[in-house]
Coordinates of C-alpha atoms and ligand atoms in Angstrom, one line a residue:
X295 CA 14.0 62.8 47.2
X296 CA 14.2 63.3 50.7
X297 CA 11.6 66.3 50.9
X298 CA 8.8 64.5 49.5
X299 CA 5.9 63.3 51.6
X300 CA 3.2 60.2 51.3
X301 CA 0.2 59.6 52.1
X302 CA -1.4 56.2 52.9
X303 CA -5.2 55.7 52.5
X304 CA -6.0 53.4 55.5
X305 CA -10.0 54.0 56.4
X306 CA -12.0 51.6 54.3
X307 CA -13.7 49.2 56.5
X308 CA -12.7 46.2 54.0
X309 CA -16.2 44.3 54.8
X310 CA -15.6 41.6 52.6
X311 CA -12.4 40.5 54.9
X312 CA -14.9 39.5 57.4
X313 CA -12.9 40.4 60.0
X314 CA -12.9 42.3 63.7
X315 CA -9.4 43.8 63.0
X316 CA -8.9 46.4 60.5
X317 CA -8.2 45.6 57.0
X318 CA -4.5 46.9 56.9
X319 CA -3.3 44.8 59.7
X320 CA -3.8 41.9 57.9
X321 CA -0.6 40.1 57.0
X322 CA 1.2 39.3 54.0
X323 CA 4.3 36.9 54.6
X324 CA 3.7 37.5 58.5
X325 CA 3.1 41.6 58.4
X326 CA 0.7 44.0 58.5
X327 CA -0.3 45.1 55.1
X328 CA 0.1 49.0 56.1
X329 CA 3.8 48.0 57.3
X330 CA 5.0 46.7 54.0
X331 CA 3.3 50.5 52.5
X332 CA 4.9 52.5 54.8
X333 CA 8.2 49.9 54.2
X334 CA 7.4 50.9 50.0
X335 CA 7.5 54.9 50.7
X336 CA 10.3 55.1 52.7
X337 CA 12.4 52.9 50.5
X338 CA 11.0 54.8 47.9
X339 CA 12.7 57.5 49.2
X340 CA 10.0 59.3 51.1
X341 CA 10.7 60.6 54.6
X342 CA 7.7 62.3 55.9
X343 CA 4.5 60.0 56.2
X344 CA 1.2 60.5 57.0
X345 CA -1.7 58.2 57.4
X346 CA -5.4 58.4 57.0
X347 CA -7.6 56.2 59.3
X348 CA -11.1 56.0 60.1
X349 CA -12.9 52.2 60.3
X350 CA -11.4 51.3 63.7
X351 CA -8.3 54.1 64.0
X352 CA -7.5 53.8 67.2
X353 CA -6.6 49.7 66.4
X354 CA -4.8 51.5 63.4
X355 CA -2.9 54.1 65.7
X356 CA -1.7 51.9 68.1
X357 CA -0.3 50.0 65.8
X358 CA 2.0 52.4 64.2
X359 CA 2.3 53.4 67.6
X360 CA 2.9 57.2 66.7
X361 CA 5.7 57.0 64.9
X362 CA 3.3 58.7 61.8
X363 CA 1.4 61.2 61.5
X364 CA -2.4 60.4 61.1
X365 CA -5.6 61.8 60.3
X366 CA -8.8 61.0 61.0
X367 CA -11.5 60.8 58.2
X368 CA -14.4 60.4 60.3
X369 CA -17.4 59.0 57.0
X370 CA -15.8 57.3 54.5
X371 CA -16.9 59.7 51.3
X372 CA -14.5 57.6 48.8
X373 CA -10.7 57.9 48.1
X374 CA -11.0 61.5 47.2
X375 CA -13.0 62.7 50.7
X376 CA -10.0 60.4 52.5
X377 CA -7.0 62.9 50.6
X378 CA -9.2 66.1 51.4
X379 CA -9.0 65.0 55.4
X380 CA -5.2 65.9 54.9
X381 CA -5.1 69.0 53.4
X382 CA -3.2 70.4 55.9
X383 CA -0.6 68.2 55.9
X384 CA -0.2 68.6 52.0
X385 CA 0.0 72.3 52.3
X386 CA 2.9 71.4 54.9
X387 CA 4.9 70.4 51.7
X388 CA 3.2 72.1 49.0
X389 CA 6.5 72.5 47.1
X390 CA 7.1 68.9 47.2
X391 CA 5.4 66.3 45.5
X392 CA 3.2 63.8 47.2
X393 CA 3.2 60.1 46.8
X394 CA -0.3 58.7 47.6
X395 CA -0.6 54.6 48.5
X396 CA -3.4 53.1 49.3
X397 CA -3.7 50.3 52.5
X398 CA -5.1 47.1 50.7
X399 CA -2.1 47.0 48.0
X400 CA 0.7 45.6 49.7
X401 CA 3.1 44.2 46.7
X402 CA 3.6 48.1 45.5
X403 CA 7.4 48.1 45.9
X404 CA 10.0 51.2 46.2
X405 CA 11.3 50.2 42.9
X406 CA 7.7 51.2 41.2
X407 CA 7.9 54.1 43.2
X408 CA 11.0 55.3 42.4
X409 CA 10.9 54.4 38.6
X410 CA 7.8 56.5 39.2
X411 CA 8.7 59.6 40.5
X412 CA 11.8 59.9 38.3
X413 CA 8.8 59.6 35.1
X414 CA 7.3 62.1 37.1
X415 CA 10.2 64.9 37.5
X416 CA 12.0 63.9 33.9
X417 CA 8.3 64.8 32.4
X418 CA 7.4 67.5 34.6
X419 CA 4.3 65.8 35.6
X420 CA 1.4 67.7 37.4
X421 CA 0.5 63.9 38.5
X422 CA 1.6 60.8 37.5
X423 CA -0.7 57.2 38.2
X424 CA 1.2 54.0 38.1
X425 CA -0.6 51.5 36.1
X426 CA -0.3 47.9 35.1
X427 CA -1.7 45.6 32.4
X428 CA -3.7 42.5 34.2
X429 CA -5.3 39.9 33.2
X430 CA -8.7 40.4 34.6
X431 CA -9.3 44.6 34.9
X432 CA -12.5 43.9 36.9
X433 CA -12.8 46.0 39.9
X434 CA -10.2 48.3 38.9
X435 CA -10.6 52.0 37.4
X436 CA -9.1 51.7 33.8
X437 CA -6.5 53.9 32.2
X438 CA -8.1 55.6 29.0
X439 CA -5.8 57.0 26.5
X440 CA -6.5 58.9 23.2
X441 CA -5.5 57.0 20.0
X442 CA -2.3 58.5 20.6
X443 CA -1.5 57.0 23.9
X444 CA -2.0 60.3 26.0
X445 CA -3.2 59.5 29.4
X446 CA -7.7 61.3 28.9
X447 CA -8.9 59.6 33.0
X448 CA -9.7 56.5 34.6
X449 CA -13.2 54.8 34.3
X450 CA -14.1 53.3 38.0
X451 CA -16.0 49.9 37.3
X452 CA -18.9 51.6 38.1
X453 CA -18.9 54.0 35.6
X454 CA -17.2 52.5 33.0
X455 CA -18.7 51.4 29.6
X456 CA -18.3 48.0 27.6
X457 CA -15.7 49.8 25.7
X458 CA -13.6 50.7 28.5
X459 CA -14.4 47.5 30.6
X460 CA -12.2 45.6 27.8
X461 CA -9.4 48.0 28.9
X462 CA -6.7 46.0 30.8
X463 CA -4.5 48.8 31.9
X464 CA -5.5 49.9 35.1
X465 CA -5.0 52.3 37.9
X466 CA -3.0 50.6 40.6
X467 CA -4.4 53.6 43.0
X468 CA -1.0 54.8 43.6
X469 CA 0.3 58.1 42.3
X470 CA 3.0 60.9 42.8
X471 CA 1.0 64.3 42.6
X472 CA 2.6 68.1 43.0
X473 CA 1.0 69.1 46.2
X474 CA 0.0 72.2 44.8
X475 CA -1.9 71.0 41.9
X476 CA -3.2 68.0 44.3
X477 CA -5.0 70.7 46.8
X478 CA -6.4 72.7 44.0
X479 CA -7.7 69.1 42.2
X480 CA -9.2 68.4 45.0
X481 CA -11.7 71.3 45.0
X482 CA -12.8 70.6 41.9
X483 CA -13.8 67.0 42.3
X484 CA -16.8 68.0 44.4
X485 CA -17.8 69.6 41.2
X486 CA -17.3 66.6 38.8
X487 CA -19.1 64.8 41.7
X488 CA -21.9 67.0 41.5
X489 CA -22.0 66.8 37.5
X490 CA -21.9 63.3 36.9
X491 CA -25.0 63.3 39.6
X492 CA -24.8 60.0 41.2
X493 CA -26.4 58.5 44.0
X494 CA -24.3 58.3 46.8
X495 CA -21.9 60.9 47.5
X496 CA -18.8 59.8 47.3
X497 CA -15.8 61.5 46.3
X498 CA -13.6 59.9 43.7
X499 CA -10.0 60.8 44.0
X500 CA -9.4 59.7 40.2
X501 CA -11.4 62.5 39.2
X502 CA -8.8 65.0 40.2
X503 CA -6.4 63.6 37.5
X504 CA -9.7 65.0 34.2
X505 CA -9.6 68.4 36.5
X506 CA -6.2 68.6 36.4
X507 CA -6.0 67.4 32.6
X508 CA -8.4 70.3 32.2
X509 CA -6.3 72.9 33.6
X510 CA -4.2 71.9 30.7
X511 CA -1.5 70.4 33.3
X512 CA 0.2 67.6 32.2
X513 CA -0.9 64.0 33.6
X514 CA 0.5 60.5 32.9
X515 CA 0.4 57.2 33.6
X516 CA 3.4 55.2 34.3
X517 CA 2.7 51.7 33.3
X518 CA 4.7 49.4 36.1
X519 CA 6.9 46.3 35.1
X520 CA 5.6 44.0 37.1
X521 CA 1.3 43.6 37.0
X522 CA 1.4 42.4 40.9
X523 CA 1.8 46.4 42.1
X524 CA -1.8 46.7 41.1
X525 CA -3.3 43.5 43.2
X526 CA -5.7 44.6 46.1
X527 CA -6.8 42.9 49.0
X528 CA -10.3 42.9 49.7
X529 CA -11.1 39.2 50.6
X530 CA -9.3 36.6 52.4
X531 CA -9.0 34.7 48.9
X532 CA -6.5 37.5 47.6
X533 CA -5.2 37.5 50.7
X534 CA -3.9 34.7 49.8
X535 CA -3.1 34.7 46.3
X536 CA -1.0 38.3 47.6
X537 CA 0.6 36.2 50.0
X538 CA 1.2 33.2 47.7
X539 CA 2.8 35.6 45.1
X540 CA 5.0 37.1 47.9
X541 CA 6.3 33.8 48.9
X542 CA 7.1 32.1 45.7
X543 CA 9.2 35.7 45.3
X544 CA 11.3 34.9 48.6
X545 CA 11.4 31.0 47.9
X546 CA 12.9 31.9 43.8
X547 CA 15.4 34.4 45.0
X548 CA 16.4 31.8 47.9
X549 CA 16.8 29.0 44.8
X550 CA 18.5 30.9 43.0
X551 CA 20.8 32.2 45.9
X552 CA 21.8 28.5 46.5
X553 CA 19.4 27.3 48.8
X554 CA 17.7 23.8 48.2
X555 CA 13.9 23.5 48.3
X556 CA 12.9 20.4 46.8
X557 CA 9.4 21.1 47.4
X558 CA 8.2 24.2 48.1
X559 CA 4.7 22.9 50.3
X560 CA 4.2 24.6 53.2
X561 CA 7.6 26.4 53.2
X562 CA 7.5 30.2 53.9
X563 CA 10.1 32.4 54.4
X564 CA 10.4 35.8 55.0
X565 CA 12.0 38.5 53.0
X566 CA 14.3 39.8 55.4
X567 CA 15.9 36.1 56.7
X568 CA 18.9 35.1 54.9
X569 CA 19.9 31.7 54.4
X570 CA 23.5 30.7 53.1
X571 CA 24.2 28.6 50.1
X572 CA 23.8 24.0 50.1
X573 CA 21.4 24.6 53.4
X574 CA 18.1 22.6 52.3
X575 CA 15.0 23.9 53.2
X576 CA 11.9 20.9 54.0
X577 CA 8.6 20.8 53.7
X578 CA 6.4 22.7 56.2
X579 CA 9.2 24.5 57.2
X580 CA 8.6 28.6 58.6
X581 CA 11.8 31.0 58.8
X582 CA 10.6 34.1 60.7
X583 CA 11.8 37.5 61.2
X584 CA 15.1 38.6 60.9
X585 CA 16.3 35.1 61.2
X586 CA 20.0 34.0 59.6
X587 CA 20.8 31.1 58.4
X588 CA 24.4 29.6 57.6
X589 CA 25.6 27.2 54.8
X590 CA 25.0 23.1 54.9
X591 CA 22.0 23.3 57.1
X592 CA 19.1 21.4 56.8
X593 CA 16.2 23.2 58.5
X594 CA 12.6 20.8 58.2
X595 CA 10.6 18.7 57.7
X596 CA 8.1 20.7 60.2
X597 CA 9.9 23.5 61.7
X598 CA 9.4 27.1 62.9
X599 CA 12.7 29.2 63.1
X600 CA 11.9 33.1 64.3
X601 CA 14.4 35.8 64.7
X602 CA 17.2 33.3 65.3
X603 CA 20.7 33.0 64.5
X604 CA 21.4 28.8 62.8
X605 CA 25.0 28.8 62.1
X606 CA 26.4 26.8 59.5
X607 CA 26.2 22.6 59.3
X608 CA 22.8 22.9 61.6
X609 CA 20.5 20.1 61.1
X610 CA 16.7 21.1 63.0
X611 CA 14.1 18.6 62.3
X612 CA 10.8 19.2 63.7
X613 CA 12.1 22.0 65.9
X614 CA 10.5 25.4 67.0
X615 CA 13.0 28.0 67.8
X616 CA 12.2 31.7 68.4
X617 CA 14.7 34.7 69.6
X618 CA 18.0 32.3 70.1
X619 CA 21.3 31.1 68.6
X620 CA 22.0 27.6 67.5
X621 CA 25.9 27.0 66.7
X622 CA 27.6 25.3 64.3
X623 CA 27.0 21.3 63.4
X624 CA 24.3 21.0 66.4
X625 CA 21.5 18.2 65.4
X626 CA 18.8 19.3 66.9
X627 CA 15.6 17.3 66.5
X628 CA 13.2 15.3 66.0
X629 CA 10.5 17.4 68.6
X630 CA 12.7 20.2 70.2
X631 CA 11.4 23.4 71.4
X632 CA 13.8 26.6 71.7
X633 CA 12.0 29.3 73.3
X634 CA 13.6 33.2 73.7
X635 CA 16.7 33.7 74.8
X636 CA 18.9 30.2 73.8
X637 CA 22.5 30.0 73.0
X638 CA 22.6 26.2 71.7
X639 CA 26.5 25.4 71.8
X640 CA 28.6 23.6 68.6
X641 CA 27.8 20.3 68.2
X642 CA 25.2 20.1 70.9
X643 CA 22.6 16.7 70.4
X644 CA 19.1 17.8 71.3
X645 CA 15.7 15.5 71.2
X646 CA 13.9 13.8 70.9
X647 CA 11.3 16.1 72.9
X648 CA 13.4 18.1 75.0
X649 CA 12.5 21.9 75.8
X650 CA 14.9 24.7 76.1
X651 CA 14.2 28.2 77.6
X652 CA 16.6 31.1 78.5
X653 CA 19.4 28.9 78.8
X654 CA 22.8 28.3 77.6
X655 CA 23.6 25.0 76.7
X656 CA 27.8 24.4 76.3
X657 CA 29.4 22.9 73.2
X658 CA 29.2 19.1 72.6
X659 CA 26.8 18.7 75.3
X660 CA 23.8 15.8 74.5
X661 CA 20.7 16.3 75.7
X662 CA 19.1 13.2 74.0
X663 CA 15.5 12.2 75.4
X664 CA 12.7 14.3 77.3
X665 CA 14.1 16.9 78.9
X666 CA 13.3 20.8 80.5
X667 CA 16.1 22.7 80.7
X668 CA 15.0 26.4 81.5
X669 CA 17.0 29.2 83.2
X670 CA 20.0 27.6 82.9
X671 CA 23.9 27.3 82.1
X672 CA 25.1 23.8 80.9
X673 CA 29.1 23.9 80.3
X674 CA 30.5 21.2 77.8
X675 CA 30.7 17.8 77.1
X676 CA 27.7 17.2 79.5
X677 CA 25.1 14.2 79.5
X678 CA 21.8 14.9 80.0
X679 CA 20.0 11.6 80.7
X680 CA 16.3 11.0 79.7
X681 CA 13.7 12.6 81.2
X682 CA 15.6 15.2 83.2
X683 CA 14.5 18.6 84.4
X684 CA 15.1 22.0 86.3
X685 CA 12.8 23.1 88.4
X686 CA 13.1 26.7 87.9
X687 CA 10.1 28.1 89.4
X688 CA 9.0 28.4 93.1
X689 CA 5.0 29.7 91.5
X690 CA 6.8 33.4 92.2
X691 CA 10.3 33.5 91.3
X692 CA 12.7 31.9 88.6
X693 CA 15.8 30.4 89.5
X694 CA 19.0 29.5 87.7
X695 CA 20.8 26.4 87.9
X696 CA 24.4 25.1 86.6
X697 CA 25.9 22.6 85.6
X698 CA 29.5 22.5 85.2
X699 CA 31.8 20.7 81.9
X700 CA 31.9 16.9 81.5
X701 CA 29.0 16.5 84.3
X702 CA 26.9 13.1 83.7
X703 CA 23.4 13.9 85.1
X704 CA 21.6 10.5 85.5
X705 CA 18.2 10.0 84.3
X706 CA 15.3 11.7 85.7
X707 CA 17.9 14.0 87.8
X708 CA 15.8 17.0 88.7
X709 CA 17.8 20.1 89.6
X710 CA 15.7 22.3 91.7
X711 CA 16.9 26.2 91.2
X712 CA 19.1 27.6 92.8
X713 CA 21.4 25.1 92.4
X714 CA 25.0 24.3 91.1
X715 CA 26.5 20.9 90.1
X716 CA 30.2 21.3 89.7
X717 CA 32.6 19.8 87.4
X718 CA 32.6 16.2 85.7
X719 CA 29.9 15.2 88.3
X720 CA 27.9 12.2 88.4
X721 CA 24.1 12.5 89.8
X722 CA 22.1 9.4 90.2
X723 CA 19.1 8.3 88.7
X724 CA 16.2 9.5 90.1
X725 CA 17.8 12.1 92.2
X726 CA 16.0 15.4 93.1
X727 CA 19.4 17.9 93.3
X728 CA 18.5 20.6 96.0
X729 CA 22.3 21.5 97.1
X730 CA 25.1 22.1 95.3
X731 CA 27.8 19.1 94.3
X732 CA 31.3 20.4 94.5
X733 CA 33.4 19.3 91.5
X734 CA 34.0 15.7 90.4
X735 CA 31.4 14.2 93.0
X736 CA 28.7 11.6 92.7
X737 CA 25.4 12.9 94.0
X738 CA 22.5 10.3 95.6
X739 CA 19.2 12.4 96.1
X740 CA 16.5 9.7 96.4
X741 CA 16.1 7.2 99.1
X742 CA 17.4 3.7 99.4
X743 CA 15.7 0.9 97.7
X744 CA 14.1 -1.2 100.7
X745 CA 13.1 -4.7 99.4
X746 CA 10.6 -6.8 101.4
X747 CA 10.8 -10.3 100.6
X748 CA 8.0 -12.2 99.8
X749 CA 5.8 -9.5 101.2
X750 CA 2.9 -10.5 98.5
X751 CA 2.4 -13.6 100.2
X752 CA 2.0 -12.4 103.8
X753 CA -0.6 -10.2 102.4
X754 CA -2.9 -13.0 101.3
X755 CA -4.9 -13.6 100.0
X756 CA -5.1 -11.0 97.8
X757 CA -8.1 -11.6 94.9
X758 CA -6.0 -13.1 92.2
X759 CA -4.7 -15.5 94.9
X760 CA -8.1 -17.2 95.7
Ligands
UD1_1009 C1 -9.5 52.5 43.9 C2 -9.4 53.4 42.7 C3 -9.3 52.5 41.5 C4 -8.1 51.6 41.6 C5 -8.1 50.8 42.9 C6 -6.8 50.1 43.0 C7 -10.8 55.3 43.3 C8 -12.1 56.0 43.1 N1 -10.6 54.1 42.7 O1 -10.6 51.7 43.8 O2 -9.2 53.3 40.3 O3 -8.0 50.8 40.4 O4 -8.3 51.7 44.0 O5 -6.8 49.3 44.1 O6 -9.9 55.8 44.0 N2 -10.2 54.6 51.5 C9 -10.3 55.5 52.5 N3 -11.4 56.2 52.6 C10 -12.5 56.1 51.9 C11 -12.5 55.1 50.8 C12 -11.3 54.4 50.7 O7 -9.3 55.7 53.2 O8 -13.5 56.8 52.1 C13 -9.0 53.8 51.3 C14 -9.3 52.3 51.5 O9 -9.0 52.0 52.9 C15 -8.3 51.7 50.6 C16 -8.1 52.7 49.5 O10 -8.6 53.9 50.0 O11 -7.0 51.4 51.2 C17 -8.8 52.3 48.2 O12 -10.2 52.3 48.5 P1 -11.1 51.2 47.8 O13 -12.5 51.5 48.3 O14 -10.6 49.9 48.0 O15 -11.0 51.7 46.3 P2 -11.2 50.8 45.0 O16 -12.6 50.6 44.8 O17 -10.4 49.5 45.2
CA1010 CA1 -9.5 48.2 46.9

């Protein structure tokens, strides 16, 4: 299917979003709306992809950062007027056949598509529309079919009358067209346009499906298995419902995959993580990205986890972790932070409140109570007293520090960068590390305690002495 091509109709303004970014960068499951299109078409098997912007393009452009082709429809004139901006891409291909998408239905998958096209080809299709049976058609343009079952047009909302408004098949605005008979459709709509007289002009790219019916070309509509293709986003409240139907999709599949979710509230994942079987997944609990997840884990209550790599036996409880590895049987939690660029050893006892950044952290190593360990490399078998930190920044540069195996830092040590404590050291409480401690040394850095006895009463009186 490779020499096919798509177009995605991106230029509505989507008013009723409310919003200062364009509609198609709003997110479902955590990305852009126009990314999980583009994501449908090329699955779909479609290689060559171009874009129509218009209501804040150049948002729209950077954002697919030129890795499409784009076109600019400068007034929006209606769906039609938006396919009409790209005529000269379609007679790039015009011996392919062209899959058009529009920007505000992100649950359209490649399987639809594909089911689609192959209706399309096996029937020899001038254009095929896949539709879907809902439970409330309003908004939508409806599928009319003779009494018996040929696809006649679609009725927009506007137009439609009582008759057809009853009509619960409708037009999920995505179709596969022949380019040829697509460019010559589109002429003709300025004509239906012009017959049907109406107020504004607007340019209705359903009509090219009754001019190409009238050409005596062969039209269909492919009814979809699943009614969700169809849903648009035009408000913040389908934003929602998309988004709630996307992530009881991922949360079912994770069930029935093995994973444990007693309660699904506030747990999102994302479609491309994968989590292995008996892990347990706890309320209020966000798995990001690209992020995997191994067996017997238990990730939650509370917890963020982006782009990361949990090996198996993990337990995170209130932990946010982005870009970073955590390995197997750590118990990290409650309150831990794990920014970029972690390697979190076997084993390893982290928090309460403790903050890692850019920092490797050996096996078995406990780092139990309020700590900041950035820019670093802990061996193993370490202890990390309370409240201990590096101090890896000078206000211009960052530092690293290290910390050898079996070292015992006491608490409130504070390793100042660049700095090196060797092997199964001991540093005292309290100490400020600014040199380096050879191997199995105690370090002092903090002054002697000086006692001066009875040194409150020389001072009298003070006021509570009267
Ligand atoms: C359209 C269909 C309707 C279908 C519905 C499915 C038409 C006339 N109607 O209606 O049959 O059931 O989609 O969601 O096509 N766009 C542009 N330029 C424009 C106008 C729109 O690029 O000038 C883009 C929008 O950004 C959007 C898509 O086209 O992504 C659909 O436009 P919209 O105005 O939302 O059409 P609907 O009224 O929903
Ligand atoms: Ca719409």
């Amino acid at each position: 299917m490779s020499s096919n091509c798509a177009l995605i109709l991106a230029a509505g303004e989507g008013t009723r979003m409310k919003s200062s970014k364009p509609k198609v960068l709003a997110e479902v499951l955590f990305t852009p709306m126009i990314d999980l299109i583009i994501r449908a078409a090329k699955e779909g098997g479609v290689d060559n992809i171009c874009v129509v912007t218009g209501h804040q393009s150049e948002i729209v452009e950077e954002h697919l950062g030129g890795k499409y082709r784009t076109v600019k429809q400068e007034k929006r004139l209606g769906t039609g007027h938006a396919v009409m901006q790209a005529k000269e891409f379609i007679k790039e291909h015009l011996h392919e056949n062209i899959l058009i998408l529009t920007g505000d239905c992100p649950l359209m998958d490649s399987a639809t598509v594909k089911a689609a096209y192959e209706a399309h080809v096996t029937h020899r299709n001038a254009v095929t529309v896949i539709s879907a049976k809902v439970d409330n058609p309003f908004g939508y343009g409806r599928i009319i079919r003779a009494k018996d079952g040929k696809f006649k047009r679609i009725a927009e909302e506007k137009e439609a009358t009582q008759a057809e408004k009853i009509i619960n098949e409708v037009n999920s605005g995505a179709y596969w067209f022949s380019c040829s008979v697509l460019l010559d459709a589109l002429e003709g709509i300025v004509a239906m346009h012009d017959k049907k007289k109406l107020p504004n002009v607007e340019y209705y790219l359903t009509d090219a499906i009754e001019v190409i019916i009238d050409k005596g070309l062969t039209a269909m509509a492919y009814e979809a298995d699943s009614p969700n293709v169809v849903l648009g986003v035009n408000d913040r409240i389908q934003l929602m419902e998309v988004n709630e139907i996307a992530r009881k999709e991922v949360l079912f599949k994770n069930m029935l995959n093995g994973v444990s979710i007693p309660s699904m509230d506030g747990v999102v994942i994302s479609p491309d993580a994968k989590i292995g079987r008996d892990t347990v997944i706890l309320p209020g609990t966000i798995v990001k990205g690209t992020t995997v997840i191994g067996e017997n884990c238990t990730i939650g209550p509370y917890s963020i986890v982006e782009d990361s790599v949990i090996e198996d036996g993990v337990t995170l409880n209130n932990v946010h972790c982005y870009s970073s590895t955590i390995r197997k049987n750590a118990k990290i939690g409650p309150y831990v932070r794990i920014r970029p660029n972690c390697d979190i050893g076997e084993g390893v006892k982290a928090g309460n409140f403790v903050e890692f950044k850019n920092t490797k952290i050996g096996s078995h190593t406990s780092v139990a109570h309020l700590t900041y360990i950035g820019d670093a490399d802990f061996g193993s078998n370490i202890n990390v007293g309370c409240g201990c930190a590096t101090a890896n920044y000078n206000g211009k540069e960052k530092f690293r520090t290290k910390v050898d195996d079996n070292a015992f830092l006491g608490c409130s040590t504070y390793l100042v960068a660049p700095v090196n404590v060797g092997k199964n050291c001991y540093t005292a409480a309290g100490s400020v590390i600014t040199e380096d401690v050879p191997d199995n040394s105690l370090a002092i850095a903090r002054s002697r305690q000086v006692v001066k006895k009875n040194w409150i009463i020389k001072k009298k009186p003070y006021k509570w002495q009267k």
